[in-house]
């Protein structure tokens, strides 16, 4: 009885979710990415305060990444292909509980909280973050088959240059921007940065993921197993 009470309290406090269906809280179809891709680098930004909100995000209880089994298996194939080319994958975010999405929406509606503007959205007013689609009430991440990632050089251990940082709100982050193309006030990407983006994108698309035009780092499994379910359980190992 005590364990049931603790589970219910954790669900309500950590994710502030009510009327959750059994499926929305069922993580049985999910795996730890590092269980499937052991050499994947984890940089789970929303577990830390270094993200566009400036706070650790509710629902991220451990610095780990989860995905549906199907998405993780496809990601393993991506990783194996990229290793042959001299790269490892680095994960910023994967499954994202609905309470984290709700937190983003609440943050976006607080006009005076601009602590992280310089790093993540220097080109736009915070009031435009929701209208321009950088934050929304629903996220593909919450369905469990979407991932944000980049590449790390196997020899140096350093991230390769993609021309913009993860979660930068601006046109320089668009997946389809071309070398030299004007991107707001940001310096345009060069040919090398564009080629680096294409290395990641081509590998992801080759193994069943589709790109999101607004963000070079964001990919969703084409045949995702839960296309209409937005999950609520927190991010943690067990």
PDB file of C-alpha atoms in Angstrom:
ATOM      1  CA  UNK A   1       0.000   0.000   0.000  1.00  0.00           C
ATOM      2  CA  UNK A   2       2.837   2.420   0.844  1.00  0.00           C
ATOM      3  CA  UNK A   3       4.517   1.842  -2.533  1.00  0.00           C
ATOM      4  CA  UNK A   4       1.278   2.638  -4.350  1.00  0.00           C
ATOM      5  CA  UNK A   5       0.911   5.865  -2.386  1.00  0.00           C
ATOM      6  CA  UNK A   6       4.503   6.922  -3.120  1.00  0.00           C
ATOM      7  CA  UNK A   7       4.045   6.163  -6.820  1.00  0.00           C
ATOM      8  CA  UNK A   8       0.872   8.274  -6.994  1.00  0.00           C
ATOM      9  CA  UNK A   9       2.468  11.138  -5.070  1.00  0.00           C
ATOM     10  CA  UNK A  10       5.519  11.089  -7.331  1.00  0.00           C
ATOM     11  CA  UNK A  11       3.347  11.227 -10.421  1.00  0.00           C
ATOM     12  CA  UNK A  12       1.362  14.201  -9.160  1.00  0.00           C
ATOM     13  CA  UNK A  13       4.274  16.175  -7.733  1.00  0.00           C
ATOM     14  CA  UNK A  14       6.880  15.585 -10.426  1.00  0.00           C
ATOM     15  CA  UNK A  15       4.715  15.868 -13.477  1.00  0.00           C
ATOM     16  CA  UNK A  16       1.620  17.583 -12.112  1.00  0.00           C
ATOM     17  CA  UNK A  17      -0.572  15.250 -14.161  1.00  0.00           C
ATOM     18  CA  UNK A  18      -4.187  14.453 -13.454  1.00  0.00           C
ATOM     19  CA  UNK A  19      -6.526  11.906 -15.035  1.00  0.00           C
ATOM     20  CA  UNK A  20      -3.582  10.045 -16.563  1.00  0.00           C
ATOM     21  CA  UNK A  21      -4.521   6.979 -18.569  1.00  0.00           C
ATOM     22  CA  UNK A  22      -2.746   3.680 -18.044  1.00  0.00           C
ATOM     23  CA  UNK A  23      -1.165   3.881 -21.495  1.00  0.00           C
ATOM     24  CA  UNK A  24       0.151   7.410 -20.951  1.00  0.00           C
ATOM     25  CA  UNK A  25       2.032   6.233 -17.873  1.00  0.00           C
ATOM     26  CA  UNK A  26       3.189   2.888 -19.329  1.00  0.00           C
ATOM     27  CA  UNK A  27       6.932   2.899 -20.007  1.00  0.00           C
ATOM     28  CA  UNK A  28       7.126  -0.786 -20.898  1.00  0.00           C
ATOM     29  CA  UNK A  29       7.705   0.045 -24.577  1.00  0.00           C
ATOM     30  CA  UNK A  30      10.666   2.311 -23.735  1.00  0.00           C
ATOM     31  CA  UNK A  31      14.372   1.643 -23.203  1.00  0.00           C
ATOM     32  CA  UNK A  32      17.400   3.579 -22.037  1.00  0.00           C
ATOM     33  CA  UNK A  33      19.282   4.752 -25.102  1.00  0.00           C
ATOM     34  CA  UNK A  34      22.594   3.785 -23.515  1.00  0.00           C
ATOM     35  CA  UNK A  35      21.351   0.205 -23.100  1.00  0.00           C
ATOM     36  CA  UNK A  36      21.006   0.012 -26.882  1.00  0.00           C
ATOM     37  CA  UNK A  37      23.767   2.428 -27.941  1.00  0.00           C
ATOM     38  CA  UNK A  38      26.333   2.108 -25.124  1.00  0.00           C
ATOM     39  CA  UNK A  39      28.807   4.640 -26.532  1.00  0.00           C
ATOM     40  CA  UNK A  40      26.237   7.410 -27.017  1.00  0.00           C
ATOM     41  CA  UNK A  41      27.255  10.587 -25.173  1.00  0.00           C
ATOM     42  CA  UNK A  42      24.600  12.019 -22.855  1.00  0.00           C
ATOM     43  CA  UNK A  43      24.221  15.800 -22.453  1.00  0.00           C
ATOM     44  CA  UNK A  44      20.675  15.988 -21.102  1.00  0.00           C
ATOM     45  CA  UNK A  45      20.181  19.731 -21.025  1.00  0.00           C
ATOM     46  CA  UNK A  46      16.769  19.813 -19.355  1.00  0.00           C
ATOM     47  CA  UNK A  47      18.104  17.913 -16.353  1.00  0.00           C
ATOM     48  CA  UNK A  48      20.442  20.873 -15.815  1.00  0.00           C
ATOM     49  CA  UNK A  49      19.783  24.597 -15.542  1.00  0.00           C
ATOM     50  CA  UNK A  50      21.695  25.280 -18.756  1.00  0.00           C
ATOM     51  CA  UNK A  51      18.756  25.416 -21.121  1.00  0.00           C
ATOM     52  CA  UNK A  52      16.547  28.157 -22.508  1.00  0.00           C
ATOM     53  CA  UNK A  53      14.457  28.354 -19.300  1.00  0.00           C
ATOM     54  CA  UNK A  54      17.414  28.696 -16.931  1.00  0.00           C
ATOM     55  CA  UNK A  55      16.017  26.021 -14.595  1.00  0.00           C
ATOM     56  CA  UNK A  56      16.106  22.259 -14.263  1.00  0.00           C
ATOM     57  CA  UNK A  57      12.919  21.072 -15.949  1.00  0.00           C
ATOM     58  CA  UNK A  58      10.249  19.081 -14.074  1.00  0.00           C
ATOM     59  CA  UNK A  59      10.073  15.439 -15.107  1.00  0.00           C
ATOM     60  CA  UNK A  60      13.816  15.045 -15.689  1.00  0.00           C
ATOM     61  CA  UNK A  61      14.810  13.128 -12.564  1.00  0.00           C
ATOM     62  CA  UNK A  62      18.070  11.649 -13.884  1.00  0.00           C
ATOM     63  CA  UNK A  63      20.475  12.684 -16.684  1.00  0.00           C
ATOM     64  CA  UNK A  64      19.447   9.802 -18.929  1.00  0.00           C
ATOM     65  CA  UNK A  65      17.583   9.481 -22.210  1.00  0.00           C
ATOM     66  CA  UNK A  66      14.682   7.175 -23.042  1.00  0.00           C
ATOM     67  CA  UNK A  67      13.133   6.208 -26.371  1.00  0.00           C
ATOM     68  CA  UNK A  68      10.698   3.636 -27.668  1.00  0.00           C
ATOM     69  CA  UNK A  69      12.356   0.319 -28.424  1.00  0.00           C
ATOM     70  CA  UNK A  70      11.726   0.759 -32.160  1.00  0.00           C
ATOM     71  CA  UNK A  71      13.329   4.211 -32.256  1.00  0.00           C
ATOM     72  CA  UNK A  72      16.305   3.083 -30.180  1.00  0.00           C
ATOM     73  CA  UNK A  73      16.936   0.126 -32.491  1.00  0.00           C
ATOM     74  CA  UNK A  74      16.954   2.471 -35.483  1.00  0.00           C
ATOM     75  CA  UNK A  75      19.258   4.833 -33.607  1.00  0.00           C
ATOM     76  CA  UNK A  76      21.648   1.931 -33.033  1.00  0.00           C
ATOM     77  CA  UNK A  77      21.858   1.445 -36.802  1.00  0.00           C
ATOM     78  CA  UNK A  78      22.544   5.178 -37.185  1.00  0.00           C
ATOM     79  CA  UNK A  79      25.321   4.996 -34.603  1.00  0.00           C
ATOM     80  CA  UNK A  80      26.951   1.992 -36.264  1.00  0.00           C
ATOM     81  CA  UNK A  81      26.998   3.761 -39.617  1.00  0.00           C
ATOM     82  CA  UNK A  82      28.412   6.963 -38.167  1.00  0.00           C
ATOM     83  CA  UNK A  83      31.146   5.174 -36.194  1.00  0.00           C
ATOM     84  CA  UNK A  84      32.525   3.883 -39.483  1.00  0.00           C
ATOM     85  CA  UNK A  85      32.819   7.524 -40.554  1.00  0.00           C
ATOM     86  CA  UNK A  86      34.566   8.592 -37.353  1.00  0.00           C
ATOM     87  CA  UNK A  87      31.701   9.879 -35.197  1.00  0.00           C
ATOM     88  CA  UNK A  88      29.706   9.134 -32.049  1.00  0.00           C
ATOM     89  CA  UNK A  89      26.235  10.472 -31.367  1.00  0.00           C
ATOM     90  CA  UNK A  90      25.612  12.971 -28.575  1.00  0.00           C
ATOM     91  CA  UNK A  91      22.072  13.184 -27.200  1.00  0.00           C
ATOM     92  CA  UNK A  92      20.546  16.380 -25.826  1.00  0.00           C
ATOM     93  CA  UNK A  93      16.981  15.138 -25.388  1.00  0.00           C
ATOM     94  CA  UNK A  94      14.773  12.220 -26.369  1.00  0.00           C
ATOM     95  CA  UNK A  95      11.539  11.245 -24.592  1.00  0.00           C
ATOM     96  CA  UNK A  96      10.091  14.314 -22.864  1.00  0.00           C
ATOM     97  CA  UNK A  97       7.244  13.964 -20.336  1.00  0.00           C
ATOM     98  CA  UNK A  98       4.156  16.099 -20.816  1.00  0.00           C
ATOM     99  CA  UNK A  99       4.821  17.973 -17.566  1.00  0.00           C
ATOM    100  CA  UNK A 100       8.061  19.313 -19.083  1.00  0.00           C
ATOM    101  CA  UNK A 101       6.147  20.589 -22.116  1.00  0.00           C
ATOM    102  CA  UNK A 102       3.645  22.250 -19.765  1.00  0.00           C
ATOM    103  CA  UNK A 103       6.554  23.869 -17.902  1.00  0.00           C
ATOM    104  CA  UNK A 104       7.920  25.297 -21.158  1.00  0.00           C
ATOM    105  CA  UNK A 105       4.531  26.840 -21.929  1.00  0.00           C
ATOM    106  CA  UNK A 106       4.312  28.461 -18.495  1.00  0.00           C
ATOM    107  CA  UNK A 107       7.865  29.787 -18.833  1.00  0.00           C
ATOM    108  CA  UNK A 108       7.145  31.258 -22.266  1.00  0.00           C
ATOM    109  CA  UNK A 109       4.274  33.257 -20.764  1.00  0.00           C
ATOM    110  CA  UNK A 110       6.487  34.958 -18.168  1.00  0.00           C
ATOM    111  CA  UNK A 111       7.772  38.046 -20.053  1.00  0.00           C
ATOM    112  CA  UNK A 112      10.189  39.212 -17.353  1.00  0.00           C
ATOM    113  CA  UNK A 113      12.141  35.950 -17.153  1.00  0.00           C
ATOM    114  CA  UNK A 114      14.789  36.448 -19.830  1.00  0.00           C
ATOM    115  CA  UNK A 115      17.796  35.040 -17.976  1.00  0.00           C
ATOM    116  CA  UNK A 116      18.868  32.868 -20.904  1.00  0.00           C
ATOM    117  CA  UNK A 117      18.016  35.207 -23.762  1.00  0.00           C
ATOM    118  CA  UNK A 118      21.636  35.951 -24.656  1.00  0.00           C
ATOM    119  CA  UNK A 119      22.481  32.279 -25.148  1.00  0.00           C
ATOM    120  CA  UNK A 120      19.327  30.892 -26.718  1.00  0.00           C
ATOM    121  CA  UNK A 121      17.097  33.578 -28.261  1.00  0.00           C
ATOM    122  CA  UNK A 122      19.007  36.866 -28.709  1.00  0.00           C
ATOM    123  CA  UNK A 123      17.348  37.608 -32.060  1.00  0.00           C
ATOM    124  CA  UNK A 124      13.695  37.394 -31.037  1.00  0.00           C
ATOM    125  CA  UNK A 125      11.438  38.810 -28.365  1.00  0.00           C
ATOM    126  CA  UNK A 126      10.293  36.284 -25.795  1.00  0.00           C
ATOM    127  CA  UNK A 127       6.711  37.195 -26.682  1.00  0.00           C
ATOM    128  CA  UNK A 128       7.284  35.591 -30.101  1.00  0.00           C
ATOM    129  CA  UNK A 129       8.499  32.213 -28.824  1.00  0.00           C
ATOM    130  CA  UNK A 130       5.016  30.654 -28.826  1.00  0.00           C
ATOM    131  CA  UNK A 131       3.705  32.371 -32.020  1.00  0.00           C
ATOM    132  CA  UNK A 132       6.811  31.280 -33.935  1.00  0.00           C
ATOM    133  CA  UNK A 133       6.438  27.698 -32.751  1.00  0.00           C
ATOM    134  CA  UNK A 134       9.565  27.323 -30.627  1.00  0.00           C
ATOM    135  CA  UNK A 135       7.363  26.179 -27.732  1.00  0.00           C
ATOM    136  CA  UNK A 136       3.980  24.474 -28.097  1.00  0.00           C
ATOM    137  CA  UNK A 137       1.404  22.653 -25.976  1.00  0.00           C
ATOM    138  CA  UNK A 138       2.261  19.315 -27.557  1.00  0.00           C
ATOM    139  CA  UNK A 139       5.637  17.893 -28.575  1.00  0.00           C
ATOM    140  CA  UNK A 140       6.617  14.908 -30.666  1.00  0.00           C
ATOM    141  CA  UNK A 141       9.203  14.159 -27.987  1.00  0.00           C
ATOM    142  CA  UNK A 142       6.397  13.166 -25.640  1.00  0.00           C
ATOM    143  CA  UNK A 143       5.383  10.325 -27.962  1.00  0.00           C
ATOM    144  CA  UNK A 144       8.786   8.763 -27.336  1.00  0.00           C
ATOM    145  CA  UNK A 145      10.287   8.406 -30.817  1.00  0.00           C
ATOM    146  CA  UNK A 146      11.843  11.843 -31.299  1.00  0.00           C
ATOM    147  CA  UNK A 147      15.421  12.770 -30.482  1.00  0.00           C
ATOM    148  CA  UNK A 148      17.647  15.856 -30.400  1.00  0.00           C
ATOM    149  CA  UNK A 149      21.273  15.030 -31.114  1.00  0.00           C
ATOM    150  CA  UNK A 150      24.571  16.013 -32.677  1.00  0.00           C
ATOM    151  CA  UNK A 151      27.871  14.355 -33.567  1.00  0.00           C
ATOM    152  CA  UNK A 152      31.148  13.990 -31.675  1.00  0.00           C
ATOM    153  CA  UNK A 153      34.477  13.347 -33.366  1.00  0.00           C
ATOM    154  CA  UNK A 154      35.787   9.926 -32.309  1.00  0.00           C
ATOM    155  CA  UNK A 155      39.407  11.043 -32.152  1.00  0.00           C
ATOM    156  CA  UNK A 156      39.105  14.407 -30.433  1.00  0.00           C
ATOM    157  CA  UNK A 157      35.962  13.773 -28.395  1.00  0.00           C
ATOM    158  CA  UNK A 158      34.716  17.221 -29.392  1.00  0.00           C
ATOM    159  CA  UNK A 159      31.378  18.130 -30.942  1.00  0.00           C
ATOM    160  CA  UNK A 160      31.661  18.824 -34.633  1.00  0.00           C
ATOM    161  CA  UNK A 161      30.763  22.315 -35.823  1.00  0.00           C
ATOM    162  CA  UNK A 162      27.123  22.549 -36.906  1.00  0.00           C
ATOM    163  CA  UNK A 163      27.034  26.327 -37.216  1.00  0.00           C
ATOM    164  CA  UNK A 164      24.670  26.918 -34.313  1.00  0.00           C
ATOM    165  CA  UNK A 165      24.145  25.563 -30.838  1.00  0.00           C
ATOM    166  CA  UNK A 166      21.404  23.202 -29.726  1.00  0.00           C
ATOM    167  CA  UNK A 167      18.105  24.974 -28.929  1.00  0.00           C
ATOM    168  CA  UNK A 168      19.119  28.254 -30.571  1.00  0.00           C
ATOM    169  CA  UNK A 169      15.855  29.993 -31.502  1.00  0.00           C
ATOM    170  CA  UNK A 170      16.530  31.467 -34.913  1.00  0.00           C
ATOM    171  CA  UNK A 171      16.674  30.752 -38.622  1.00  0.00           C
ATOM    172  CA  UNK A 172      20.340  29.685 -38.402  1.00  0.00           C
ATOM    173  CA  UNK A 173      19.040  26.490 -36.757  1.00  0.00           C
ATOM    174  CA  UNK A 174      16.754  25.587 -39.670  1.00  0.00           C
ATOM    175  CA  UNK A 175      17.597  22.246 -41.207  1.00  0.00           C
ATOM    176  CA  UNK A 176      17.280  23.460 -44.805  1.00  0.00           C
ATOM    177  CA  UNK A 177      19.369  26.624 -44.590  1.00  0.00           C
ATOM    178  CA  UNK A 178      22.194  26.703 -47.143  1.00  0.00           C
ATOM    179  CA  UNK A 179      25.815  27.863 -46.845  1.00  0.00           C
ATOM    180  CA  UNK A 180      26.051  31.647 -47.038  1.00  0.00           C
ATOM    181  CA  UNK A 181      22.279  32.103 -46.778  1.00  0.00           C
ATOM    182  CA  UNK A 182      21.240  35.060 -44.626  1.00  0.00           C
ATOM    183  CA  UNK A 183      20.012  33.890 -41.218  1.00  0.00           C
ATOM    184  CA  UNK A 184      18.750  36.890 -39.270  1.00  0.00           C
ATOM    185  CA  UNK A 185      21.595  38.609 -37.436  1.00  0.00           C
ATOM    186  CA  UNK A 186      23.506  35.340 -36.999  1.00  0.00           C
ATOM    187  CA  UNK A 187      26.571  34.637 -39.107  1.00  0.00           C
ATOM    188  CA  UNK A 188      25.594  32.320 -42.022  1.00  0.00           C
ATOM    189  CA  UNK A 189      26.779  28.733 -41.919  1.00  0.00           C
ATOM    190  CA  UNK A 190      29.709  27.773 -44.132  1.00  0.00           C
ATOM    191  CA  UNK A 191      30.151  24.752 -46.415  1.00  0.00           C
ATOM    192  CA  UNK A 192      31.860  22.658 -43.761  1.00  0.00           C
ATOM    193  CA  UNK A 193      29.097  23.286 -41.219  1.00  0.00           C
ATOM    194  CA  UNK A 194      26.476  22.444 -43.834  1.00  0.00           C
ATOM    195  CA  UNK A 195      28.278  19.211 -44.718  1.00  0.00           C
ATOM    196  CA  UNK A 196      28.409  18.270 -41.043  1.00  0.00           C
ATOM    197  CA  UNK A 197      24.666  18.749 -40.752  1.00  0.00           C
ATOM    198  CA  UNK A 198      24.163  16.587 -43.818  1.00  0.00           C
ATOM    199  CA  UNK A 199      26.295  13.772 -42.376  1.00  0.00           C
ATOM    200  CA  UNK A 200      23.907  13.594 -39.420  1.00  0.00           C
ATOM    201  CA  UNK A 201      20.754  14.073 -41.463  1.00  0.00           C
ATOM    202  CA  UNK A 202      21.638  11.527 -44.142  1.00  0.00           C
ATOM    203  CA  UNK A 203      22.413   8.853 -41.554  1.00  0.00           C
ATOM    204  CA  UNK A 204      19.200   9.521 -39.647  1.00  0.00           C
ATOM    205  CA  UNK A 205      17.042   9.474 -42.767  1.00  0.00           C
ATOM    206  CA  UNK A 206      18.786   6.350 -44.041  1.00  0.00           C
ATOM    207  CA  UNK A 207      17.615   4.497 -40.940  1.00  0.00           C
ATOM    208  CA  UNK A 208      14.002   5.594 -40.797  1.00  0.00           C
ATOM    209  CA  UNK A 209      13.981   9.015 -39.167  1.00  0.00           C
ATOM    210  CA  UNK A 210      12.556  12.194 -40.655  1.00  0.00           C
ATOM    211  CA  UNK A 211      14.045  15.636 -40.150  1.00  0.00           C
ATOM    212  CA  UNK A 212      12.243  18.678 -38.759  1.00  0.00           C
ATOM    213  CA  UNK A 213      12.859  21.747 -40.892  1.00  0.00           C
ATOM    214  CA  UNK A 214      12.971  24.113 -37.918  1.00  0.00           C
ATOM    215  CA  UNK A 215      15.878  22.404 -36.123  1.00  0.00           C
ATOM    216  CA  UNK A 216      18.905  20.621 -37.579  1.00  0.00           C
ATOM    217  CA  UNK A 217      19.221  18.453 -34.430  1.00  0.00           C
ATOM    218  CA  UNK A 218      15.604  17.167 -34.297  1.00  0.00           C
ATOM    219  CA  UNK A 219      14.451  13.850 -35.814  1.00  0.00           C
ATOM    220  CA  UNK A 220      11.386  11.611 -35.454  1.00  0.00           C
ATOM    221  CA  UNK A 221      11.028   7.956 -36.369  1.00  0.00           C
ATOM    222  CA  UNK A 222       8.788   7.792 -39.446  1.00  0.00           C
ATOM    223  CA  UNK A 223       6.893   4.717 -38.260  1.00  0.00           C
ATOM    224  CA  UNK A 224       6.673   5.710 -34.613  1.00  0.00           C
ATOM    225  CA  UNK A 225       4.814   3.120 -32.517  1.00  0.00           C
ATOM    226  CA  UNK A 226       2.737   5.598 -30.469  1.00  0.00           C
ATOM    227  CA  UNK A 227       1.711   8.348 -32.915  1.00  0.00           C
ATOM    228  CA  UNK A 228      -1.219   9.546 -30.791  1.00  0.00           C
ATOM    229  CA  UNK A 229      -0.038   8.955 -27.216  1.00  0.00           C
ATOM    230  CA  UNK A 230       1.603  11.680 -25.135  1.00  0.00           C
ATOM    231  CA  UNK A 231       3.326   9.997 -22.207  1.00  0.00           C
ATOM    232  CA  UNK A 232       3.582  11.304 -18.658  1.00  0.00           C
ATOM    233  CA  UNK A 233       6.092   9.187 -16.738  1.00  0.00           C
ATOM    234  CA  UNK A 234       9.301  10.945 -15.601  1.00  0.00           C
ATOM    235  CA  UNK A 235      12.736  10.501 -17.145  1.00  0.00           C
ATOM    236  CA  UNK A 236      14.706   8.119 -14.959  1.00  0.00           C
ATOM    237  CA  UNK A 237      16.340   4.707 -15.168  1.00  0.00           C
ATOM    238  CA  UNK A 238      13.544   2.775 -13.434  1.00  0.00           C
TER     239      UNK A 238
END
